[in-house]
XYZ file of C-alpha atoms in Angstrom:
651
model
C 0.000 0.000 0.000
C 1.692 2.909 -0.758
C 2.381 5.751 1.796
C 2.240 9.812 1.471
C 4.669 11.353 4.296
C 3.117 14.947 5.197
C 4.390 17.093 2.137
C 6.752 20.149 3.582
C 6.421 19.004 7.026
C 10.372 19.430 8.465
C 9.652 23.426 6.996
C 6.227 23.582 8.472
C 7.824 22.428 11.859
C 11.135 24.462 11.730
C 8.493 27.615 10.844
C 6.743 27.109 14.039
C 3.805 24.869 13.621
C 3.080 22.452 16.208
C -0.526 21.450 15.052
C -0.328 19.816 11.709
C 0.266 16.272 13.640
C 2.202 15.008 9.979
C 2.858 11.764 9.124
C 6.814 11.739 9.326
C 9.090 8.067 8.885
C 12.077 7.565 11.266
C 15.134 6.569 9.093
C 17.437 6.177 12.234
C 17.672 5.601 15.599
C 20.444 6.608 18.301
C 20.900 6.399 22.229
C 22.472 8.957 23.328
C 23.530 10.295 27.031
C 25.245 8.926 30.084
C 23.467 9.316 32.854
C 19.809 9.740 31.290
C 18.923 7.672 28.584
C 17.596 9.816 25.452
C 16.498 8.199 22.204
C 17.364 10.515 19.042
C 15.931 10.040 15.720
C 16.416 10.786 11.988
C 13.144 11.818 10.730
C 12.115 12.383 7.057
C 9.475 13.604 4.958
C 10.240 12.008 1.723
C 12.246 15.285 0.770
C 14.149 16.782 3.692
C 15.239 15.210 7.211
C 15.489 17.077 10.729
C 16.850 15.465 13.798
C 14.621 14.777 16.833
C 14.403 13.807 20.500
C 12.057 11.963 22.257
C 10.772 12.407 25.494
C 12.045 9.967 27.859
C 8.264 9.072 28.782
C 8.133 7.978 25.711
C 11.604 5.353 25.622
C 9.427 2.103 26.199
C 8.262 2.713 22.510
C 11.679 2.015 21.346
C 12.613 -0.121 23.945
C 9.524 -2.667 23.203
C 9.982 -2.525 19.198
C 6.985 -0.678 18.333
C 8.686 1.968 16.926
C 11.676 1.176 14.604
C 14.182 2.194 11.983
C 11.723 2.440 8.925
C 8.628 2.830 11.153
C 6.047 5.925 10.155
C 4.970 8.166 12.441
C 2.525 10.518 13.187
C 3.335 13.542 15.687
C 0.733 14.488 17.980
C 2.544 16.819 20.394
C 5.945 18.171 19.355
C 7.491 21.538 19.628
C 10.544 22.829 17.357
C 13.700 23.983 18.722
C 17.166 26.086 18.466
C 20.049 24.273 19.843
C 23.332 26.418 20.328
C 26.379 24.017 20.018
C 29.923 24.395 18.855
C 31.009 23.665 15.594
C 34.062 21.313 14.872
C 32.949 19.321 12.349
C 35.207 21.239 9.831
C 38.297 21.173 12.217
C 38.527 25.133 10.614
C 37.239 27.226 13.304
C 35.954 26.644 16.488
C 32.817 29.222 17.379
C 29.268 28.566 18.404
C 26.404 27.455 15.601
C 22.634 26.742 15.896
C 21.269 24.071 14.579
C 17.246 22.834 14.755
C 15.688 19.744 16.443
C 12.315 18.404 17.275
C 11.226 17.381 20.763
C 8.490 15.030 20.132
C 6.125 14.652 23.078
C 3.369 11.919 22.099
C 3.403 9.936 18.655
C 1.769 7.281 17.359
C 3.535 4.187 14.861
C 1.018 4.544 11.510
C 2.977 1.686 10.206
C 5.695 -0.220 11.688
C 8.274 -1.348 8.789
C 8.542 0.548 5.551
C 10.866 1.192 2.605
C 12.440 4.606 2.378
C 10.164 6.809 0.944
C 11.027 9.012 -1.627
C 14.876 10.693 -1.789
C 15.270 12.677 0.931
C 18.615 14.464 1.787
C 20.525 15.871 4.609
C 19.718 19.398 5.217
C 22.911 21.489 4.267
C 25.184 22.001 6.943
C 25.956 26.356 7.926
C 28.090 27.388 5.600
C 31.595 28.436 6.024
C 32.733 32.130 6.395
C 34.010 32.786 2.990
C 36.742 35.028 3.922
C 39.860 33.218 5.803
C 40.450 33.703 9.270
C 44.180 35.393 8.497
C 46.123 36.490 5.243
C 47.813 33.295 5.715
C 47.961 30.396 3.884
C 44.318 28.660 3.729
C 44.393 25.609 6.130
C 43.266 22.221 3.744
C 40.330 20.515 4.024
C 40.595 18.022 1.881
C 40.409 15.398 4.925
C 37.053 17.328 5.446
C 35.961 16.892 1.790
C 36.456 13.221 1.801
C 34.853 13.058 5.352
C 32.061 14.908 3.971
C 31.532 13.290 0.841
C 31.687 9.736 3.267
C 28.491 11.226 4.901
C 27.027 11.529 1.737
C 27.150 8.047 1.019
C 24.954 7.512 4.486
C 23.304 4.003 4.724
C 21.059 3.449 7.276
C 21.109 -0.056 9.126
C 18.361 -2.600 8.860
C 16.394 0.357 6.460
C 15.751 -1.269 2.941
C 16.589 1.985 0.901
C 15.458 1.897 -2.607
C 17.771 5.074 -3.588
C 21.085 6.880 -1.872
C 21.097 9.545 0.590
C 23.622 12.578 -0.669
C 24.168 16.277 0.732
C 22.565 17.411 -2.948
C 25.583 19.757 -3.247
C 28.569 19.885 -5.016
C 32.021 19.637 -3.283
C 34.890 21.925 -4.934
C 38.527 20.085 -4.117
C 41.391 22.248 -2.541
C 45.177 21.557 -3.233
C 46.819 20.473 -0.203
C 49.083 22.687 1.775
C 50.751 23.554 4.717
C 48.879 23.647 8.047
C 49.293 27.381 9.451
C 49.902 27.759 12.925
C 47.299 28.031 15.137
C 45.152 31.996 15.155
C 43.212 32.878 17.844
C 39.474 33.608 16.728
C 38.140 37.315 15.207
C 36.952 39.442 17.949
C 33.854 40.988 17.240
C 33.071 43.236 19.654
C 32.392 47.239 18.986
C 30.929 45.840 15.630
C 27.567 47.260 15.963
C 24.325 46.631 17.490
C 23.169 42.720 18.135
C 19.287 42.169 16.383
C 17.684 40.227 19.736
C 14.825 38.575 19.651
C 12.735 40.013 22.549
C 9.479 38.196 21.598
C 8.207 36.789 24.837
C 8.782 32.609 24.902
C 5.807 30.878 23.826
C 4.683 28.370 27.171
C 5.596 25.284 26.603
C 4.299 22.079 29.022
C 6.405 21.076 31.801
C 7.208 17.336 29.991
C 8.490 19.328 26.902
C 11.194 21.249 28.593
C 14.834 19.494 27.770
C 17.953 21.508 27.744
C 18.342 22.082 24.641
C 16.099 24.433 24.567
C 17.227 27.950 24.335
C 13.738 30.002 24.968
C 10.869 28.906 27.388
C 8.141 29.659 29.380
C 6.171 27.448 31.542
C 2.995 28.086 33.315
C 2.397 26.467 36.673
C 0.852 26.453 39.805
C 3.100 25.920 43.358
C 2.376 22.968 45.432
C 4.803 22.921 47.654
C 7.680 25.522 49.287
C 10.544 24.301 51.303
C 11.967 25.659 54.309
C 15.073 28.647 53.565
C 17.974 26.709 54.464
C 21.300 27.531 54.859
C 24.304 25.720 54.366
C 28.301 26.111 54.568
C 31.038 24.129 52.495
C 34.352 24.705 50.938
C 32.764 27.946 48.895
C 31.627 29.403 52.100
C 28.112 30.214 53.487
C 25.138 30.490 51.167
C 21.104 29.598 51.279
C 19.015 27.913 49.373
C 15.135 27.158 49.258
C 13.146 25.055 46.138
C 9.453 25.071 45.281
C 7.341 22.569 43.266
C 5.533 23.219 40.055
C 2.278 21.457 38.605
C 0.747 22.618 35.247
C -2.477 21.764 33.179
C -1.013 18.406 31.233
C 0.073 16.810 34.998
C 3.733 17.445 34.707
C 5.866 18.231 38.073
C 8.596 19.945 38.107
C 11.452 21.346 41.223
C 12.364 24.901 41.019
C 15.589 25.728 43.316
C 17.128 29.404 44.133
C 20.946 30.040 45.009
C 21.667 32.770 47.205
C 21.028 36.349 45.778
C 18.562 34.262 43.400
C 17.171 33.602 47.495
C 16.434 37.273 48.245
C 14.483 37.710 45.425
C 11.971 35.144 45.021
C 11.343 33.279 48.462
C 8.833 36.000 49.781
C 7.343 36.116 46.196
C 6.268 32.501 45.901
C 3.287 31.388 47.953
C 1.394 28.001 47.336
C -1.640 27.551 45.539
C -0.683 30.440 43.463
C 0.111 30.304 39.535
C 3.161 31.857 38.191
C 4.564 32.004 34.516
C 8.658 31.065 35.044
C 10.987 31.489 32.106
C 14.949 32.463 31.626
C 15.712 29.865 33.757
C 18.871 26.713 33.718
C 17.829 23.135 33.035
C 19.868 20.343 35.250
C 19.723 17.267 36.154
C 17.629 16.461 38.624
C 19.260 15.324 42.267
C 16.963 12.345 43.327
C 18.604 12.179 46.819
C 16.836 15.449 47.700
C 14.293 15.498 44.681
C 11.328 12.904 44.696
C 9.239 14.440 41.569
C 9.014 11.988 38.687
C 10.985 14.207 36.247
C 14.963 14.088 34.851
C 15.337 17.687 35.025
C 15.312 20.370 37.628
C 14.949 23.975 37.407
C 17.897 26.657 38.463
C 16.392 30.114 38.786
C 18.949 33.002 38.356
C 19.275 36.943 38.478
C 17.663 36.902 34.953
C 15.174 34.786 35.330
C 10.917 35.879 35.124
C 8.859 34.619 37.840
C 5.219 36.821 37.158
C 2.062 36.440 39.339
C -0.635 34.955 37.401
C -4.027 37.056 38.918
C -6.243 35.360 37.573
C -7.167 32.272 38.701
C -6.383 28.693 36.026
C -8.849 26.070 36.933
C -7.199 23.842 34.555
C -4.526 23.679 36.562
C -5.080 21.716 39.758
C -4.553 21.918 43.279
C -2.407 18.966 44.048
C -1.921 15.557 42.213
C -1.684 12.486 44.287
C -0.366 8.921 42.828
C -1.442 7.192 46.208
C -0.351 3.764 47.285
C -2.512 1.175 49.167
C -0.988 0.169 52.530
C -0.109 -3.620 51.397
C 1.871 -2.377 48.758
C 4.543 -0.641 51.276
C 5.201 -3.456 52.780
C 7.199 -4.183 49.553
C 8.070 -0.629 49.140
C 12.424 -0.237 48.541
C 13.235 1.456 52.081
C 13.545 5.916 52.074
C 11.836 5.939 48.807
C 9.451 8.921 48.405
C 5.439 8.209 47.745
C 1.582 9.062 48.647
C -0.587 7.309 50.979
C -4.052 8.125 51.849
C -6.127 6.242 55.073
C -8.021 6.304 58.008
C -6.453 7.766 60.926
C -7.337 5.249 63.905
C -5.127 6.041 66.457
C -3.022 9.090 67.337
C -0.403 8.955 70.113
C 1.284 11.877 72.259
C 3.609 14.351 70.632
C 6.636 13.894 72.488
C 10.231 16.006 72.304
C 12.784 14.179 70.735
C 16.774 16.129 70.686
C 18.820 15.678 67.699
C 22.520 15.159 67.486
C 22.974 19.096 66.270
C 21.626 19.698 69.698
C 18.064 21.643 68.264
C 14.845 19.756 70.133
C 11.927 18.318 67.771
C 9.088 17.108 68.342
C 7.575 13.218 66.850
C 4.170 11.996 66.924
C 3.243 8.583 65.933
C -0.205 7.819 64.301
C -1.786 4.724 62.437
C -3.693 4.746 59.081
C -5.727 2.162 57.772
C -7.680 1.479 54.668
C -9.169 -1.382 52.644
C -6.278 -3.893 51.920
C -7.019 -4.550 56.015
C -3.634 -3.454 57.111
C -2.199 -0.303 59.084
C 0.734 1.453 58.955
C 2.075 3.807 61.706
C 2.901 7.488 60.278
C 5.913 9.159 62.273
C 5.087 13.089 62.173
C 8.196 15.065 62.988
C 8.517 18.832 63.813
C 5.922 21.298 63.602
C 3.405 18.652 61.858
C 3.187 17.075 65.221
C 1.923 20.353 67.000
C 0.006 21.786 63.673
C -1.793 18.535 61.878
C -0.780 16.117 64.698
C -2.859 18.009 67.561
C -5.790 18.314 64.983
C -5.623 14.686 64.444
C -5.128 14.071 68.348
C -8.523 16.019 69.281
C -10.582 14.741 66.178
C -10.075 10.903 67.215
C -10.207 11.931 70.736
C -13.965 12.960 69.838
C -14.689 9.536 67.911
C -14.082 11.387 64.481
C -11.617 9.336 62.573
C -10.406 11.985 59.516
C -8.975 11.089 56.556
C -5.543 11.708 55.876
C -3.817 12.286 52.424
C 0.148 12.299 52.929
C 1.860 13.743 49.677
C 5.697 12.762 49.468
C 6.054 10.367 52.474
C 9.631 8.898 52.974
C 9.529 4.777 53.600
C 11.505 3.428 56.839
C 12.122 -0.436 57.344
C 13.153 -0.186 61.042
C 10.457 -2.711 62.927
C 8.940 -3.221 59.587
C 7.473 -0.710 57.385
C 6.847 2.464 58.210
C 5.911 5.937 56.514
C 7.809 9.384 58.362
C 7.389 12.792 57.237
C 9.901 14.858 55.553
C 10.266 18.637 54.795
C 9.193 18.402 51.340
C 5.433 16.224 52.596
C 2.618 17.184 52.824
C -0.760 16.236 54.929
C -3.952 17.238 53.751
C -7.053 16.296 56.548
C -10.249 14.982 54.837
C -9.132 16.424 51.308
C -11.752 16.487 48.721
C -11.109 13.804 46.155
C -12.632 10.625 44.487
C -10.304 8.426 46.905
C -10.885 10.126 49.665
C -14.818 9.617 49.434
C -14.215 5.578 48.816
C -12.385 5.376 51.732
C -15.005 7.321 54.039
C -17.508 5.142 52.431
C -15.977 2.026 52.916
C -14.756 3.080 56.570
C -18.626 4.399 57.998
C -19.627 0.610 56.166
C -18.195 -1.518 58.146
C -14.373 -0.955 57.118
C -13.626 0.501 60.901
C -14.893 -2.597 62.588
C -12.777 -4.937 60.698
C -9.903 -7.197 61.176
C -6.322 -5.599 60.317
C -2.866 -5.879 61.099
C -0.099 -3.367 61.058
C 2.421 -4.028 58.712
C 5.376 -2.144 61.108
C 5.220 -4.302 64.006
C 3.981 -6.973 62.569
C 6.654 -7.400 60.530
C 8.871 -8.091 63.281
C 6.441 -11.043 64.158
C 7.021 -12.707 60.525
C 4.057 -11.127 58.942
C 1.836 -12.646 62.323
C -1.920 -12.213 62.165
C -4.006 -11.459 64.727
C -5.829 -15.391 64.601
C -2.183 -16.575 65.316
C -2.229 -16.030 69.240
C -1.699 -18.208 72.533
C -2.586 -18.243 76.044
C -0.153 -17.356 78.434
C 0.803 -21.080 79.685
C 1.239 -22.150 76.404
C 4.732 -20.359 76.807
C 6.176 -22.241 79.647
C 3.822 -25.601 78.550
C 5.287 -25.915 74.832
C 8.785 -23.847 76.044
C 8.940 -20.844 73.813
C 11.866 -18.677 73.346
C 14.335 -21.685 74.346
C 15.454 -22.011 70.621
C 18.307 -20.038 68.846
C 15.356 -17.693 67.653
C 13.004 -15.947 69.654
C 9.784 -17.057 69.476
C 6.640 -13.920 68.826
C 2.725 -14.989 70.238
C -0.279 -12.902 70.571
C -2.557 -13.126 73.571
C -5.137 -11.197 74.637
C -4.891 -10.708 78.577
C -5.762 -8.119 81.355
C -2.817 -5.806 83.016
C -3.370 -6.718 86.268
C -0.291 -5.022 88.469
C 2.391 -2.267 87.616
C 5.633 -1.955 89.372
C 5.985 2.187 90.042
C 9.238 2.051 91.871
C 11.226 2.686 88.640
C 9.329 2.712 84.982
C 11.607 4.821 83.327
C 15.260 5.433 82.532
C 17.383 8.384 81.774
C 17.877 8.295 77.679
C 20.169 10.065 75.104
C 18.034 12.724 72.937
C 20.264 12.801 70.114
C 19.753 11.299 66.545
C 21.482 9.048 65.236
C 20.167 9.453 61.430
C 16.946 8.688 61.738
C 16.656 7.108 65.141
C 17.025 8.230 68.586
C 20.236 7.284 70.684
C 18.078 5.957 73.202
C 21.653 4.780 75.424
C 20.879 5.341 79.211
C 23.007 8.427 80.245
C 24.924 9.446 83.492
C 25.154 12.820 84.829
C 28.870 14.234 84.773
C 29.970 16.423 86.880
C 29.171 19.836 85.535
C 24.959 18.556 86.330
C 25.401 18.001 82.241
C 24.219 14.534 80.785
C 26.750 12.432 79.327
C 26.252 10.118 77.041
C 29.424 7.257 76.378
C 28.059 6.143 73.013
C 27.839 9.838 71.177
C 30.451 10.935 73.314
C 28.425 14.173 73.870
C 27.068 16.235 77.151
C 23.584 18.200 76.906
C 21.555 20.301 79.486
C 18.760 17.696 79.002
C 17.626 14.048 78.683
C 15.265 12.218 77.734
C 12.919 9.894 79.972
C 11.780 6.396 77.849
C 9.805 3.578 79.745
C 11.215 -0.007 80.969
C 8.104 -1.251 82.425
C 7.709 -3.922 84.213
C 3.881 -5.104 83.815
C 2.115 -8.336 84.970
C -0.119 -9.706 82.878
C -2.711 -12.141 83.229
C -5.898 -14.110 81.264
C -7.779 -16.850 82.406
C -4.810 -19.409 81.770
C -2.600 -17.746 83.960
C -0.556 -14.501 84.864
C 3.242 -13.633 83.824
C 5.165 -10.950 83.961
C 6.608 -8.740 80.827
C 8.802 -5.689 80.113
C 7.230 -2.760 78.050
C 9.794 -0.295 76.898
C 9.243 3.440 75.226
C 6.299 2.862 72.239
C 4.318 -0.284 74.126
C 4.809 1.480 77.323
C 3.128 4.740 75.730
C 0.201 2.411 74.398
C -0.353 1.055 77.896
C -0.238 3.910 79.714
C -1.575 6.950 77.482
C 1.159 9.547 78.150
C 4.900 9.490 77.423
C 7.402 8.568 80.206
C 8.887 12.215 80.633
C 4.945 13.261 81.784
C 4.612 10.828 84.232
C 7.958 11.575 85.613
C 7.174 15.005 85.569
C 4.189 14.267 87.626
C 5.621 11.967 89.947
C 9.543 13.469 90.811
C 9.012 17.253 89.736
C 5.389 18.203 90.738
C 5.051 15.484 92.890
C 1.786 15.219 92.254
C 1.254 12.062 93.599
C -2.727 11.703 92.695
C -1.949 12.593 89.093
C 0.615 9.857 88.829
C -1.530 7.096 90.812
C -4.495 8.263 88.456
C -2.868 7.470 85.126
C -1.425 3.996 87.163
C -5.449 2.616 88.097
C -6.755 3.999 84.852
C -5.412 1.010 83.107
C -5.113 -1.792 85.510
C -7.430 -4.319 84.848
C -8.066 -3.411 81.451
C -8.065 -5.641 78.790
C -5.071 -5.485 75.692
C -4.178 -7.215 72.899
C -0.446 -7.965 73.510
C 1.957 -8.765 70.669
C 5.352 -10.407 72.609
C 8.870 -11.440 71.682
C 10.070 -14.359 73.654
C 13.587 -15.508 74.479
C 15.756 -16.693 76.643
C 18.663 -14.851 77.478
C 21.813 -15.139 79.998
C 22.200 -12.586 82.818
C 25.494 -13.478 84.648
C 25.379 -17.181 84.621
C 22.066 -17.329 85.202
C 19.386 -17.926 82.153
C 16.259 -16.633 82.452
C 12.848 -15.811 80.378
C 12.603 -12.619 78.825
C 9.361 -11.601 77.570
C 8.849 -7.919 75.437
C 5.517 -6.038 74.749
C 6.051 -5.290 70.728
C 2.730 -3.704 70.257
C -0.638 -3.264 73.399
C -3.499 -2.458 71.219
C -6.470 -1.353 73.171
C -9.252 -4.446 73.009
C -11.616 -4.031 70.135
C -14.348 -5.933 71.216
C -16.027 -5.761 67.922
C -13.371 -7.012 66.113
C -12.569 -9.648 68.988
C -16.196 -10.912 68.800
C -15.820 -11.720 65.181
C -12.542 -13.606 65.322
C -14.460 -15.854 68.258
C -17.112 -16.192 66.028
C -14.913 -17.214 63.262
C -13.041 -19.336 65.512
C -16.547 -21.480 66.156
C -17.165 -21.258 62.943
C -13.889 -23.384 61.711
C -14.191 -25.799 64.968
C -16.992 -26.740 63.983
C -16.823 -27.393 60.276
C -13.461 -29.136 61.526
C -15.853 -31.697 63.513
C -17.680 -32.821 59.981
């Protein structure tokens, strides 16, 4: 069948148009780059051929073989575009040329294999300046000539070609002489005014921007702003902040200001609003610190255009969200960067936690769950504990269990999976949105009164559910925890005494990465803590439970040790409170108030069980990993189902 490329179509693009969507046929293919991969292609239209690059969204289609040496195209989105580069090619001169390339955004394969179709040549290369650099000799090019007329004998691999590929010029032969010695380059300045083009840059979508691009605009709306930070290295001191864009077609991009660069735009740029950005430097982008799904990053400068959009784009939206279900974390690769959405369920105390710098923060730990049936615990560090954290507190306090969309959480695999918060998240409360609604539905249905398990403490347990569980003689009765491993149960018992003598220890505040010390400290002699592992002193400690609890259900009684977290669960306030309470205020019906309030109440205890050597002496140590308060709805189903499998087992 024959085929009819898009007549004039290399012109038409080079011109400016970007809505024809011609049919196009791709004689070659090239990977190019070293640390992105880039796909560039040869594309003709039976008469002339332009160089192009494709988006790297678009690399599968090469990758996969559905588009091809010989395949015909037909662009849908594609923009033309100047490159500056320097030209060597005739080993003459060495100055700066321009050159044009298509960056083709979406396409579609019309027609996978294909002869060449109709003659079409390599567009002429800029000519040569016709007078010589110096009255010297004239350097030879006859190397260039033959290299030249080479290229002109261009065959294309695996491309049937009915007819050759030339330059269509002719090539005038130089006798050889003597090379001259090297002359520096003309200099052209005081020649006259430079024509520029001042035309503002047409906006281009954030996907389309690549560097070679000389002009572009993009317009955008800010979703997020980071914190001014400030930094010192071998340069000396400087700041730095970075914003995040998000335009009409979905694309995401990181914007990030350099000192002076600082001063200028950080009280500009508020989020929510829409700006129009151009004269700005594409780089790569630095995924350590960068989480947006794009190669490139944005470097403002003292040139560059950041204007105010007033009115207000609708087609731009608020926020985009690629949200994860809970079971697929579990699997998630450990500080990678994603979106979550679930039901908050439980909310613990915000409690001050020093890093090793010295500064105090605060962490709050809450659980979301949603409909895969798990949970995951959400660690909320800084100012989200006192801002979003304290709304969260006093909604589930009330019996209202929000919603809770977290944009950019960072994955931790200490005690399982976990999600924590970093500068660049982002926690919206009961956001509008389609997932938000299925969740609430699902949740007010019957979703809160179902079975789950947390996927951070459970891993510990080797992925343990809830139906797995013992009584509490089964542990001395079928001796577990007197193997190499420790052995994990679940039982659901009744704290029946607390020892109050000592509960807590004196703990190191500083971080470690992304953990707490947590090594019991001394005080030195100055009244400073010191702590022997960080080799550090500080005004302050840190208080972190080592209960020791006595449980009991209606097999028996034993006792177990609950340090900071389960401790926490148990008691309902964090160990610095109640030994505020007890040693600073001595407030002695305070502290015996949060002791009664949960004796005799009813947990579901997850413990690790081994045996371990103290002296010479082996004994039974047994660890709260997780006290969930009793859910009696949820425990009345698993008795039912319980029945329920006894007594199909008796048939």
């Amino acid at each position: 069948m024959p085929v009819n490329l898009t007549a004039n179509a290399i012109a038409a693009i080079d011109g400016g148009d970007v809505n024809a969507k011609p049919l196009v046929q791709v004689l070659d293919i090239k990977l190019i780059g070293s640390s992105q991969e880039r796909y560039r292609f040869l594309l003709s239209d039976a008469v002339a051929t332009q160089h192009a690059m494709l988006a790297t969204q678009l690399n599968d289609r090469v990758k996969t073989g559905r588009v091809r040496r010989g395949s015909v195209i037909q662009l849908i989105e594609y923009i033309g575009s100047t490159v500056q580069k320097r030209k060597t090619d005739w080993k003459l001169i060495n100055m700066h040329c321009s050159c044009r390339i298509i960056v083709i955004l979406n396409m579609e394969t019309i027609i996978l294999d294909c002869d060449v179709i109709g003659n079409p040549r390599v567009l002429e290369i800029d000519s040569l300046p016709e007078k010589p650099l110096s009255s010297g000799p004239r350097p030879s090019i006859n190397n260039n000539v033959a290299g030249a007329q080479n290229l002109s004998r261009i065959s294309y691999n695996n491309v049937k070609t009915s007819s050759s590929i030339n330059l269509g010029g002719s090539m005038q032969s130089f006798r050889p002489t003597v090379q001259p010695s090297y002359q520096p380059p003309p200099n052209y300045k005081n020649h006259g005014a430079i024509m520029r083009n001042e035309a503002p840059a047409r906006i281009i979508p954030i996907a389309a921007l690549n560097p070679y691009q000389g002009r572009w605009a993009i317009k955008a709306r800010v979703t997020a702003k980071g914190d001014l930070r400030r930094y010192n290295n071998a340069r000396g001191d400087g700041k730095v902040f970075s914003f995040d864009l998000l335009d009409s077609d979905g694309g995401e991009i990181r914007v990030t200001c350099f000192n002076a660069v600082v001063d200028r735009f950080y009280d500009t740029i508020e989020v929510g609003k829409v700006y129009v950005i151009s004269k700005g430097s594409l780089k790569p982008a630095q995924k350590n610190f960068n989480h947006l799904k794009n190669e490139w990053e944005i470097f403002l400068e003292t040139t560059s255009s950041v204007d105010l959009c007033p009115d207000e784009d609708t087609s731009i939206p608020r926020q985009q969200f690629s949200f994860r279900p809970i079971s697929e974390i579990a699997n998630a690769e450990s500080n990678s960067i994603l979106d979550i959405i679930g039901v908050v369920v439980t909310v613990n105390p915000s409690v001050p936690i020093m890093r090793k710098n010295g500064m105090e923060t605060q962490r709050r730990i809450l659980n979301l769950k949603d409909q895969s049936g798990l949970t995951v615990e959400l660690t909320l560090w800084g100012d989200f504990c006192n801002r979003e954290g304290q709304q969260l507190h006093d909604m589930v306090e009330a019996g209202i269990f929000p919603i809770l969309a977290v944009k950019a959480g960072k994955v931790n695999d200490f005690s399982g999976k976990s999600i924590g918060t970093i500068s660049a998240t982002q926690l919206f409360i009961n956001p509008d949105s389609a997932e938000a609604d299925s969740l609430r539905n699902w949740f007010d249905r019957g979703g809160k009164d179902t079975a789950s398990h947390s996927i951070t403490k459970d891993a510990i347990l080797g992925g343990m559910k809830n139906e797995t569980r013992k009584c509490l003689t089964q542990i001395k009765d079928e001796g577990l925890g007197r193997s190499d491993k420790p052995d994990w149960i679940a039982v659901k018992a009744t704290v029946s005494f607390i020892k109050t003598d000592s509960f807590c220890y004196t703990a190191c505040p500083l971080m470690i990465g992304d953990r707490q010390c947590n090594k019991k400290v001394t005080k030195s002699g100055n009244s400073a803590w010191l702590c022997d592992r960080c080799n550090q002193e500080f005004e302050e400690c840190d208080y972190r439970y080592l209960l020791q609890v006595q449980i009991q259900d209606y097999s028996g009684m034993t006792w177990v040790t609950a340090f900071q977290e389960a401790g926490e669960e148990i008691l309902g306030c964090s160990a610095k409170e109640l030994y505020v309470w007890k040693n600073e205020m001595q407030d002695d019906l305070k502290f015996l108030e949060v002791i009664q309030n949960c004796l005799f109440r009813e947990f579901f205890f997850k413990l690790k069980i081994k045996e371990e050597i103290y002296g010479d002496e082996q004994k039974l140590k047994i660890t709260v990993v997780k006290a969930d308060k009793l859910n009696y709805s949820e425990e009345s189903r698993f008795l039912f189902d319980s029945i329920t499998k006894s007594h199909m087992a008796t048939y």
